[in-house]
Coordinates of C-alpha atoms in Angstrom, one line a residue:
Chain A
M197 CA 8.1 -38.5 -10.3
P198 CA 5.2 -39.0 -9.5
A199 CA 5.3 -38.7 -5.2
K200 CA 5.0 -42.2 -3.8
K201 CA 2.7 -42.8 -0.7
Y202 CA 2.3 -45.2 2.0
K203 CA 0.7 -46.0 4.1
I204 CA 1.1 -46.7 7.8
T205 CA -0.4 -47.7 11.5
P206 CA 1.0 -46.4 14.2
K207 CA 2.8 -49.4 15.0
G208 CA 4.7 -47.9 11.5
L209 CA 5.8 -44.5 12.7
E210 CA 7.4 -45.8 15.6
N211 CA 8.7 -48.0 14.1
L212 CA 10.7 -44.8 11.8
F213 CA 11.9 -43.1 14.8
D214 CA 12.9 -45.8 16.0
L215 CA 15.0 -45.7 12.1
L216 CA 15.4 -42.2 12.6
S217 CA 16.3 -42.0 16.0
R218 CA 19.9 -43.9 15.1
N219 CA 20.9 -42.3 12.3
Y220 CA 19.8 -38.1 13.6
N221 CA 19.4 -35.7 16.5
I222 CA 15.1 -35.5 16.6
V223 CA 14.4 -32.5 16.9
G224 CA 10.1 -32.9 17.8
P225 CA 7.5 -31.1 19.5
S226 CA 7.9 -31.7 23.3
V227 CA 5.8 -30.5 26.2
E228 CA 8.2 -28.3 28.4
K229 CA 7.7 -25.2 31.0
R230 CA 3.8 -24.8 30.2
L231 CA 4.1 -24.8 26.1
I232 CA 4.9 -27.1 23.2
K233 CA 8.5 -26.8 22.3
F234 CA 11.1 -27.3 20.0
K235 CA 13.5 -29.5 21.1
Q236 CA 15.6 -32.9 21.3
V237 CA 13.9 -35.4 21.4
K238 CA 14.4 -39.2 22.1
S239 CA 11.9 -41.5 21.5
L240 CA 7.8 -40.8 20.1
D241 CA 6.5 -40.5 23.9
D242 CA 8.4 -36.7 24.3
I243 CA 6.2 -35.8 21.3
A244 CA 3.3 -33.9 22.4
F245 CA 1.3 -36.5 20.6
G246 CA -2.6 -35.4 22.3
F247 CA -2.0 -31.8 23.0
K248 CA -3.3 -29.1 22.2
S249 CA -2.4 -25.5 22.7
I250 CA -5.2 -23.2 22.6
E251 CA -3.6 -19.8 21.0
G252 CA -5.1 -15.9 20.8
A253 CA -3.3 -11.9 21.0
G254 CA -1.1 -12.8 23.6
F255 CA -1.6 -15.7 25.2
Y256 CA -1.1 -19.6 25.5
N257 CA -2.1 -22.5 26.8
L258 CA -2.9 -26.1 26.9
E259 CA -5.6 -28.4 26.6
R260 CA -5.7 -31.9 25.9
D261 CA -7.4 -33.6 22.2
N262 CA -7.6 -36.8 20.7
W263 CA -5.2 -36.3 17.7
W264 CA -1.9 -37.5 17.1
F265 CA -1.1 -34.1 15.7
S266 CA -3.7 -32.7 17.7
Y267 CA -1.6 -29.4 18.5
N268 CA 0.3 -27.0 15.3
R269 CA 3.4 -25.3 15.2
P270 CA 4.8 -25.1 18.5
A271 CA 6.6 -21.6 20.0
N272 CA 9.9 -21.4 19.4
T273 CA 11.3 -21.9 14.9
L274 CA 13.9 -23.3 13.2
K275 CA 16.4 -21.0 14.1
D276 CA 16.4 -22.0 17.4
F277 CA 18.6 -24.8 15.7
L278 CA 19.8 -23.4 12.6
H279 CA 20.7 -19.8 14.2
P280 CA 20.6 -19.5 17.6
G281 CA 19.5 -16.8 19.5
E282 CA 23.2 -16.6 20.9
R283 CA 26.2 -18.6 18.8
F284 CA 30.1 -19.3 19.5
L285 CA 32.1 -17.9 16.8
T286 CA 35.0 -17.8 17.0
E287 CA 38.2 -17.3 19.7
I288 CA 41.3 -16.1 18.9
I289 CA 43.4 -16.0 21.4
K290 CA 47.1 -14.1 21.4
E291 CA 50.4 -16.5 22.2
D292 CA 53.4 -15.7 24.6
N293 CA 55.5 -15.2 21.0
E294 CA 52.6 -13.1 19.3
E295 CA 51.3 -16.3 17.5
K296 CA 48.0 -15.8 17.0
T297 CA 45.1 -19.5 16.4
F298 CA 41.3 -18.7 15.5
Q299 CA 39.1 -21.6 16.6
V300 CA 36.3 -21.9 14.8
P301 CA 33.7 -24.4 15.9
R302 CA 31.3 -26.7 13.8
S303 CA 28.1 -27.2 15.0
P304 CA 28.2 -31.9 16.0
W305 CA 24.8 -32.7 14.7
Q306 CA 23.3 -33.9 12.9
Y307 CA 19.9 -32.7 13.4
C308 CA 16.2 -34.6 11.7
F309 CA 12.9 -31.5 12.1
F310 CA 10.8 -33.8 12.9
D311 CA 6.7 -32.0 12.4
I312 CA 7.5 -29.5 10.5
R313 CA 4.4 -27.8 9.9
S314 CA 3.1 -25.8 6.1
C315 CA 4.4 -22.2 7.9
D316 CA 7.8 -23.5 9.0
L317 CA 8.7 -25.9 6.0
Q318 CA 7.3 -22.5 3.9
A319 CA 9.9 -20.0 6.2
L320 CA 13.1 -22.8 6.0
F321 CA 12.4 -20.9 2.1
I322 CA 13.5 -18.0 3.1
M323 CA 16.3 -18.1 5.3
D324 CA 17.6 -20.6 2.9
K325 CA 17.5 -17.8 1.3
V326 CA 19.2 -16.1 3.9
F327 CA 22.0 -17.6 4.8
K328 CA 22.7 -19.4 1.1
K329 CA 26.6 -18.1 2.0
E330 CA 26.8 -19.0 5.6
P331 CA 28.6 -21.9 6.5
F332 CA 27.0 -23.0 10.2
Y333 CA 24.1 -22.0 8.9
L334 CA 24.7 -24.3 5.5
D335 CA 25.9 -26.7 6.7
L336 CA 23.1 -28.4 9.5
R337 CA 21.0 -27.7 6.5
N338 CA 22.3 -29.9 4.4
R339 CA 22.9 -32.3 6.3
S340 CA 19.2 -32.6 8.4
L341 CA 16.2 -34.5 7.3
I342 CA 12.7 -32.5 7.1
I343 CA 9.9 -34.5 7.9
A344 CA 6.4 -32.3 7.7
V345 CA 3.7 -33.1 8.0
N346 CA -0.2 -32.1 7.5
C347 CA -2.2 -29.5 9.9
N348 CA -5.4 -31.4 11.1
H349 CA -6.7 -27.7 12.7
A350 CA -6.0 -24.8 12.8
M351 CA -6.0 -21.7 15.3
E352 CA -7.6 -18.7 16.6
N353 CA -3.5 -17.2 15.4
C354 CA -3.2 -19.2 12.3
F355 CA -3.8 -17.4 9.0
C356 CA -1.5 -20.2 6.4
T357 CA -4.5 -19.2 3.8
I358 CA -4.6 -15.5 3.1
T359 CA 0.0 -15.4 3.1
K360 CA -0.3 -18.0 1.0
T361 CA 2.0 -20.2 2.5
G362 CA -0.6 -23.0 3.1
P363 CA -1.8 -25.5 4.1
E364 CA -1.3 -27.6 2.0
I365 CA 2.6 -29.4 2.2
R366 CA 3.9 -29.6 -1.6
K367 CA 7.7 -29.7 -1.7
G368 CA 10.7 -29.7 -0.2
F369 CA 11.2 -32.4 3.0
D370 CA 12.0 -36.0 3.0
L371 CA 8.5 -37.3 3.9
L372 CA 5.6 -36.3 4.6
L373 CA 3.5 -37.4 7.6
T374 CA -1.1 -36.6 7.2
E375 CA -3.0 -38.1 10.2
G376 CA -6.0 -40.6 9.0
E377 CA -8.5 -42.4 11.0
D378 CA -6.2 -45.4 12.4
Y379 CA -3.3 -44.9 9.9
F380 CA -0.7 -41.9 8.9
L381 CA -0.1 -41.0 4.7
L382 CA 3.5 -40.9 4.0
E383 CA 5.2 -39.5 0.9
V384 CA 7.9 -39.3 -0.5
G385 CA 9.7 -36.1 -1.3
S386 CA 13.4 -37.1 -1.6
K387 CA 16.1 -39.5 -2.3
K388 CA 16.9 -39.4 1.2
G389 CA 13.5 -39.8 2.7
Q390 CA 12.8 -42.8 0.1
I391 CA 16.2 -44.9 1.4
L392 CA 15.2 -44.1 4.8
L393 CA 11.6 -45.4 4.1
D394 CA 12.5 -48.8 2.3
Q395 CA 13.4 -49.7 5.9
V396 CA 10.2 -49.6 7.7
S397 CA 8.1 -52.6 7.6
D398 CA 4.4 -52.3 8.1
K399 CA 3.7 -49.8 5.3
R400 CA 1.0 -50.4 2.7
V401 CA -0.7 -48.6 -1.0
P402 CA -3.3 -46.4 0.1
S403 CA -6.8 -46.4 -1.4
R404 CA -8.5 -44.1 -3.6
G405 CA -11.1 -43.1 -1.0
E406 CA -7.7 -42.1 1.9
L407 CA -6.5 -39.9 -0.5
E408 CA -8.9 -38.0 -0.9
D409 CA -9.7 -38.2 2.4
K410 CA -6.6 -36.2 3.3
N411 CA -7.4 -33.3 0.2
R412 CA -11.1 -33.1 2.2
R413 CA -9.3 -32.9 5.3
L414 CA -7.8 -29.9 4.3
R415 CA -9.9 -28.2 2.1
M416 CA -12.2 -28.3 5.8
L417 CA -8.3 -26.3 7.3
K418 CA -9.4 -23.5 4.8
G419 CA -12.1 -23.1 6.3
E420 CA -11.2 -22.4 9.7
M421 CA -8.7 -19.7 9.3
A422 CA -10.7 -16.3 9.5
D423 CA -9.7 -14.3 5.7
K424 CA -9.2 -11.0 8.2
F425 CA -7.0 -8.8 5.0
N426 CA -6.4 -9.6 1.3
M427 CA -3.0 -10.3 0.4
E428 CA -4.3 -8.8 -3.6
N429 CA -1.4 -5.6 -3.6
I430 CA -0.2 -5.5 -0.3
A431 CA 3.3 -3.7 -1.4
E432 CA 1.5 -0.6 -3.3
K433 CA -1.2 -0.7 -0.9
L434 CA 1.2 -0.3 2.2
L435 CA 3.6 1.4 0.4
S436 CA 1.5 4.3 -0.2
R437 CA 0.3 4.4 3.2
L438 CA 3.5 5.4 4.5
N439 CA 2.3 8.5 6.6
L440 CA -0.9 7.3 8.6
T441 CA -2.3 8.3 11.7
Y442 CA -1.9 5.5 12.6
W443 CA 1.6 5.1 12.7
K444 CA 0.9 7.0 15.4
E445 CA -1.7 5.1 16.8
I446 CA 1.4 1.9 17.6
E447 CA 3.1 4.0 19.7
E448 CA 0.1 3.8 22.3
R449 CA 0.4 0.3 22.8
C450 CA 3.5 -1.4 21.8
L451 CA 6.0 -1.4 24.3
S452 CA 9.0 -2.3 21.1
C453 CA 10.4 -5.4 22.7
G454 CA 11.2 -7.6 20.8
N455 CA 9.2 -10.3 21.6
C456 CA 7.8 -10.3 18.4
T457 CA 10.7 -10.3 15.7
S458 CA 12.5 -13.0 18.7
V459 CA 9.8 -15.3 17.8
C460 CA 9.2 -14.6 14.2
P461 CA 10.3 -18.1 12.2
T462 CA 12.4 -15.2 8.8
C463 CA 13.3 -12.6 11.8
F464 CA 17.2 -13.1 10.7
C465 CA 18.8 -10.2 11.3
Y466 CA 21.4 -10.6 13.8
D467 CA 24.7 -8.7 15.6
I468 CA 28.2 -10.3 16.7
L469 CA 30.0 -8.6 20.0
E470 CA 33.2 -8.5 20.5
K471 CA 34.6 -9.5 24.8
S472 CA 37.8 -8.8 25.0
S473 CA 40.0 -9.1 27.6
L474 CA 41.4 -7.2 29.5
S475 CA 44.8 -8.8 28.9
F476 CA 44.3 -7.8 25.1
A477 CA 45.3 -11.7 25.2
K478 CA 42.2 -13.3 24.2
T479 CA 39.4 -12.4 21.8
Q480 CA 35.5 -13.5 21.4
R481 CA 33.3 -13.3 19.2
T482 CA 29.6 -14.3 19.5
I483 CA 26.8 -14.2 17.2
V484 CA 23.2 -12.8 19.0
W485 CA 19.6 -12.0 17.1
D486 CA 19.0 -8.4 17.3
S487 CA 15.9 -6.7 16.1
C488 CA 14.7 -4.0 14.3
F489 CA 12.7 -2.6 17.5
S490 CA 15.9 -1.9 19.2
P491 CA 16.1 2.0 19.9
D492 CA 19.6 2.3 18.4
F493 CA 18.9 -0.2 16.0
A494 CA 19.5 1.9 12.7
T495 CA 22.4 4.2 13.9
I496 CA 24.1 4.5 10.8
N497 CA 27.3 6.5 12.9
R498 CA 26.0 8.6 15.6
F499 CA 22.9 9.2 13.5
N500 CA 20.0 7.4 13.9
I501 CA 17.6 6.8 11.1
R502 CA 14.5 4.8 13.3
G503 CA 15.1 6.9 16.1
S504 CA 10.9 7.1 16.8
L505 CA 9.0 3.5 17.7
S506 CA 6.2 4.5 14.9
S507 CA 8.8 3.8 12.3
R508 CA 10.6 0.9 13.7
Y509 CA 7.1 -0.6 13.4
R510 CA 5.9 0.2 10.2
H511 CA 10.2 -0.9 9.2
W512 CA 8.7 -4.0 9.8
I513 CA 5.4 -4.7 9.0
L514 CA 7.4 -3.5 5.6
H515 CA 10.3 -5.3 5.9
K516 CA 7.9 -8.2 6.0
F517 CA 5.3 -7.6 3.2
V518 CA 6.9 -5.6 0.8
Y519 CA 10.7 -5.7 1.2
S520 CA 11.2 -9.2 1.7
T521 CA 8.9 -9.2 -2.0
L522 CA 11.7 -7.5 -3.8
H523 CA 14.0 -9.9 -2.2
F524 CA 13.2 -13.3 -2.2
K525 CA 9.9 -12.8 -5.0
R526 CA 7.8 -14.0 -1.7
C527 CA 5.9 -12.7 1.7
S528 CA 7.6 -12.8 4.4
C529 CA 5.4 -13.7 6.6
V530 CA 4.2 -17.4 6.5
G531 CA 1.2 -16.9 9.3
C532 CA 2.6 -18.8 11.9
G533 CA 0.5 -16.4 14.2
R534 CA 3.5 -16.7 17.4
C535 CA 3.9 -13.1 17.1
I536 CA 0.4 -12.7 18.0
T537 CA 0.4 -15.2 20.8
F538 CA 4.0 -13.3 22.1
C539 CA 2.7 -10.1 21.9
P540 CA 2.9 -9.2 25.8
A541 CA 1.0 -5.8 25.1
G542 CA -1.3 -9.1 22.6
I543 CA -1.5 -6.7 19.4
D544 CA -2.6 -8.8 16.6
I545 CA -0.7 -8.2 13.1
R546 CA -3.6 -9.4 10.8
E547 CA -6.1 -6.2 12.0
E548 CA -2.6 -4.0 12.0
V549 CA -3.0 -4.7 8.2
L550 CA -5.8 -4.5 8.4
K551 CA -6.6 -1.3 9.6
V552 CA -3.3 -0.1 7.4
V553 CA -4.9 -1.0 4.0
S554 CA -8.2 -0.4 4.3
S555 CA -7.7 2.8 6.0
Chain B
M107 CA 45.1 3.7 32.8
I108 CA 44.4 5.5 36.5
L109 CA 41.6 4.8 38.7
G110 CA 40.0 6.4 41.1
V111 CA 37.1 4.1 42.8
F112 CA 34.8 6.3 45.4
K113 CA 31.5 5.4 46.9
L114 CA 28.3 7.4 48.2
T115 CA 25.6 6.3 50.1
S116 CA 24.7 2.2 48.9
C117 CA 25.8 -1.4 49.6
G118 CA 28.7 -1.8 48.5
G119 CA 28.5 -4.8 45.7
C120 CA 29.1 -2.9 42.8
Q121 CA 32.5 -2.7 44.2
Y122 CA 33.4 -6.3 44.7
S123 CA 32.6 -6.6 40.4
I124 CA 35.1 -4.5 40.5
L125 CA 37.3 -7.0 42.3
D126 CA 35.6 -9.8 40.5
L127 CA 37.3 -9.0 37.3
G128 CA 40.6 -10.4 39.4
K129 CA 44.4 -10.5 38.1
S130 CA 43.1 -8.1 34.9
L131 CA 43.4 -5.9 37.6
L132 CA 46.3 -5.5 38.6
E133 CA 47.5 -4.3 35.4
Q134 CA 46.1 -1.1 36.3
K135 CA 47.1 1.6 38.4
I136 CA 44.9 2.5 41.5
F137 CA 45.1 5.6 42.8
Y138 CA 41.9 6.2 44.6
F139 CA 40.1 2.7 46.8
T140 CA 39.7 2.7 49.9
E141 CA 37.5 -0.8 49.9
I142 CA 41.2 -2.2 49.6
S143 CA 43.4 -0.1 50.5
S144 CA 44.0 2.2 53.1
S145 CA 46.5 4.8 51.9
N146 CA 44.9 6.8 49.1
L147 CA 45.1 9.2 46.7
W148 CA 44.1 12.4 44.4
H149 CA 45.1 12.4 41.7
T150 CA 44.4 13.5 37.6
F151 CA 42.0 10.7 37.3
D152 CA 41.6 9.2 33.7
V153 CA 38.3 6.7 35.2
A154 CA 36.7 7.1 38.1
F155 CA 34.0 5.0 39.3
V156 CA 31.6 6.0 41.5
E157 CA 29.5 4.3 43.3
G158 CA 26.1 5.4 45.0
S159 CA 23.4 8.0 45.5
V160 CA 23.8 11.4 46.7
T161 CA 21.9 11.6 50.5
N162 CA 23.6 14.5 51.7
D163 CA 26.1 17.9 51.4
D164 CA 29.3 16.2 52.4
E165 CA 28.4 13.6 49.3
K166 CA 27.7 16.3 47.3
E167 CA 31.0 18.3 47.5
L168 CA 33.1 14.5 47.2
L169 CA 30.8 14.4 43.9
L170 CA 32.3 17.6 42.6
K171 CA 35.5 17.2 43.9
I172 CA 35.9 14.0 41.8
R173 CA 34.3 14.7 38.9
Q174 CA 36.7 17.4 39.1
K175 CA 39.5 14.9 39.1
A176 CA 38.0 13.1 36.7
K177 CA 38.8 12.6 32.9
F178 CA 36.4 9.9 32.1
L179 CA 33.3 9.3 35.6
V180 CA 31.0 6.9 35.6
A181 CA 28.0 5.8 37.1
L182 CA 28.2 2.9 38.7
G183 CA 25.4 1.0 39.5
A184 CA 21.6 1.0 40.0
C185 CA 22.0 3.2 42.9
A186 CA 25.1 5.8 41.2
V187 CA 22.8 6.0 37.9
S188 CA 18.9 6.3 39.3
G189 CA 18.8 6.8 43.4
G190 CA 19.1 3.2 44.2
I191 CA 17.3 1.4 46.1
Q192 CA 16.8 3.4 49.0
A193 CA 15.0 6.3 47.4
I194 CA 11.4 4.7 47.8
Q195 CA 10.8 6.2 50.9
R196 CA 9.5 8.7 47.5
S197 CA 7.2 7.5 46.7
K198 CA 6.1 6.4 50.4
K199 CA 2.9 9.2 51.6
D200 CA 3.5 10.0 55.3
K201 CA 6.4 12.6 55.4
G202 CA 9.1 13.1 57.8
L203 CA 12.1 11.8 55.8
I204 CA 15.4 12.1 57.1
F205 CA 16.6 12.3 53.8
Y206 CA 16.0 11.5 50.8
S207 CA 18.0 10.1 47.5
Y208 CA 19.9 11.4 44.3
P209 CA 21.3 10.0 41.0
L210 CA 24.7 11.3 40.3
S211 CA 23.4 12.8 37.2
D212 CA 20.8 15.1 39.2
F213 CA 24.3 17.4 39.7
V214 CA 27.1 16.5 38.1
S215 CA 27.7 15.4 34.4
V216 CA 28.6 11.6 34.1
D217 CA 30.8 10.1 31.4
L218 CA 29.1 6.9 31.3
E219 CA 26.4 5.0 33.2
L220 CA 26.8 1.8 33.9
R221 CA 23.7 -0.4 34.8
G222 CA 22.5 -3.3 37.0
C223 CA 22.0 -3.7 41.0
P224 CA 25.2 -4.6 41.2
V225 CA 26.3 -4.2 37.9
K226 CA 28.5 -7.1 35.5
S227 CA 32.2 -6.8 36.1
E228 CA 32.1 -7.2 32.8
H229 CA 31.1 -4.2 31.6
I230 CA 33.2 -2.9 34.3
E231 CA 36.0 -5.0 31.9
E232 CA 34.5 -3.7 28.5
T233 CA 34.8 0.2 29.8
L234 CA 38.1 -0.4 30.8
F235 CA 38.9 -2.3 27.6
S236 CA 37.2 0.1 25.5
L237 CA 38.9 3.0 26.9
S238 CA 42.4 1.6 27.3
V239 CA 41.4 1.1 23.7
G240 CA 40.6 4.4 22.7
S241 CA 37.5 3.3 21.0
V242 CA 33.2 3.5 22.7
P243 CA 32.3 0.8 25.2
Y244 CA 29.2 -1.4 23.6
F245 CA 26.4 -2.2 26.4
P246 CA 23.3 -4.2 25.6
D247 CA 20.4 -1.0 24.8
Y248 CA 18.1 -2.9 23.9
P249 CA 15.0 -3.9 26.1
L250 CA 15.8 -7.2 28.1
C251 CA 13.9 -9.3 26.1
I252 CA 15.3 -9.8 22.9
E253 CA 18.0 -10.8 25.4
C254 CA 15.8 -13.5 26.9
K255 CA 14.8 -14.9 24.2
R256 CA 18.1 -15.1 22.6
K257 CA 18.4 -17.4 25.8
G258 CA 14.8 -19.6 25.0
N259 CA 13.2 -18.7 27.0
P260 CA 8.9 -19.1 26.3
C261 CA 7.2 -15.1 27.1
L262 CA 6.2 -15.2 30.8
M263 CA 3.9 -13.1 30.5
I264 CA 1.8 -15.2 28.3
T265 CA 2.8 -19.0 29.3
H266 CA 2.8 -17.5 32.9
K267 CA 0.8 -14.7 33.4
I268 CA 3.7 -12.7 35.6
L269 CA 3.9 -9.9 35.0
C270 CA 7.8 -9.0 33.9
L271 CA 9.8 -5.8 34.3
G272 CA 11.9 -6.7 30.9
V273 CA 9.4 -5.1 28.4
I274 CA 10.9 -1.4 29.5
T275 CA 13.7 -2.1 31.1
Q276 CA 17.3 -2.5 29.9
G277 CA 18.9 -6.0 29.0
G278 CA 23.0 -6.4 30.0
C279 CA 21.6 -9.3 32.7
G280 CA 21.8 -12.1 30.8
A281 CA 17.7 -12.9 31.6
L282 CA 18.5 -14.2 35.5
C283 CA 14.7 -14.4 36.2
P284 CA 12.6 -14.5 33.6
S285 CA 14.6 -17.8 33.2
L286 CA 14.4 -19.1 36.6
N287 CA 10.4 -18.2 36.3
R288 CA 10.3 -14.8 38.1
G289 CA 9.2 -11.9 36.0
C290 CA 11.9 -9.1 35.9
Y291 CA 12.8 -6.3 38.4
G292 CA 14.4 -4.3 36.6
C293 CA 17.2 -4.2 38.2
F294 CA 19.5 -2.3 35.0
G295 CA 17.1 0.4 35.3
P296 CA 14.2 1.6 32.2
V297 CA 15.4 1.1 28.9
K298 CA 15.2 3.7 26.8
G299 CA 12.5 5.6 24.8
A300 CA 10.6 2.9 27.3
N301 CA 6.4 3.0 26.5
L302 CA 5.7 3.6 29.8
K303 CA 2.1 3.4 28.1
A304 CA 2.2 0.6 25.9
F305 CA 3.6 -1.2 29.8
F306 CA 0.7 0.5 31.9
R307 CA -1.9 -1.0 28.6
C308 CA -0.5 -3.5 28.8
A309 CA -0.2 -4.8 32.9
L310 CA -4.5 -3.4 33.6
R311 CA -5.0 -6.0 30.7
M312 CA -3.2 -8.2 32.4
G313 CA -5.7 -7.6 35.5
L314 CA -3.5 -5.1 37.8
T315 CA -4.9 -1.7 38.7
E316 CA -3.3 1.8 37.7
E317 CA -2.0 1.7 41.5
K318 CA -0.5 -1.2 41.6
I319 CA 1.9 -1.0 38.6
R320 CA 2.9 2.6 40.1
E321 CA 4.0 0.9 42.8
I322 CA 5.4 -2.0 41.5
I323 CA 7.8 0.4 39.6
M324 CA 8.5 3.6 42.3
N325 CA 9.4 0.3 44.6
S326 CA 11.4 -0.5 42.0
F327 CA 15.6 -0.9 42.0
N328 CA 15.5 2.3 39.8
G329 CA 12.2 3.6 40.6
Y330 CA 13.6 7.1 41.1
H331 CA 15.4 6.6 37.1
Q332 CA 15.0 9.9 35.1
I333 CA 12.6 8.3 32.5
F334 CA 10.3 7.3 35.6
R335 CA 9.8 10.4 37.6
E336 CA 6.5 11.6 35.5
L337 CA 4.9 9.0 37.9
Y338 CA 5.0 10.1 41.0
D339 CA 3.9 13.4 40.1
K340 CA 0.2 11.3 40.1

């Protein structure tokens, strides 16, 4: 079935948003604490329209722009909602009569992820594979709705053309928006999306010129991103360079703080913490994000197999570009560039990979 | 379990973290705790909590005695772990010091170090619970950043462009200061394998001088920690 395409006005977008807010908890990019962040929003006014982030290696700033969707992907990821940093998992209570009760909470939210860019959508496909049997994630994911948006611009840190995860969105959405001169192109990707769109008034069929305009824009966008390295045979290239002196050199710069793994949309490692009361009556379990940069992450029975910082950094790079291609048949770096922006040491993963594969 | 709580040179705040446990403390046999009782007894302690740093010979002697009596010795808080804020005088160039402040580990072997200024009562609870069931207590051994990101905070060094010691500080406090847009002060002390070289590089990039960065670290709660001592030679 060819995807159905429509054209709506800004008024139509408002109409669509109202419809969404009736049935869903909308999560969209909004300005908070000097940056654009995914958070729960109430109305279209909360969306960070007209803002854009200027990002570099270890640098972030906000500016004004005259597009609706002038910004790129937000600073945080959908992980914050589907696989939160800290989540209460279960509570076990021992009653006076020695009987034990288990409490497992279910999330009340029914999310609509508004404004998902190509990189984040691709990241979601990887997370779907990782958590395919995790009830909390599955429950939320199955009930969620995805409104994807094609990017207008590329930032300094964007590199989805290298990882082949963008910029054009082709599948995995319920509705897809593309900004035009004074209209929005809407493409339907699912039944849920179609039902929703049927209720939107004020929509028309786009002309051929307007459809071509979208393709022209996306082609231009591709040109905005610099090809810093090549993904061809990257797995073999990296695997054949495990003993480079380069890996030692990174110890001079990397803080091993784990900021990169926390902001990465596909870093999924977690830990389960247990907290018991001294009276033995209650135990709580919390699931929290873990990071492979944590010094004792790879400790197995008191033996740490990745004690050095360089081995931990190497593992992270290898996981992104090598191991995940073995597990999920795709590279788990989606080219969003968050790890570059939020690295306090200003380490640029593109340059580091380039250094490795070209030496 | 038979407990003993001792105080050397310190403000005494960490002892209150023990009292924060409230009723559940009543199930423990506390034989020595001058803060709450005037009848104290020397006995073989299952767990001895020692708060404060060693600043004179009397305290050193007391510490050695505690070590002999304790099956499990816990250094409680920044003072006991790294000399505390009173070790700040070492960083001052003008001499004429009345006393020097040392952490416990300079004199005796310490079984467990509880970080923080003050320590978290949850960590004391975890210690007591784990020891009573015969397991190893678990504490965060990773940088504060990981805990901070779990809370959903963006990195302050990037968004607010302020220096935050979180990148070299051990987690455990729940990212209190960064959650309120303040840079971390490092009360939990340096994380295992803290990369000082990279930290200096990073802070220099933010426009601070090497002298200033050294001063910030030395004047922190854990300025005289084993990991930071190399800075004093410069």
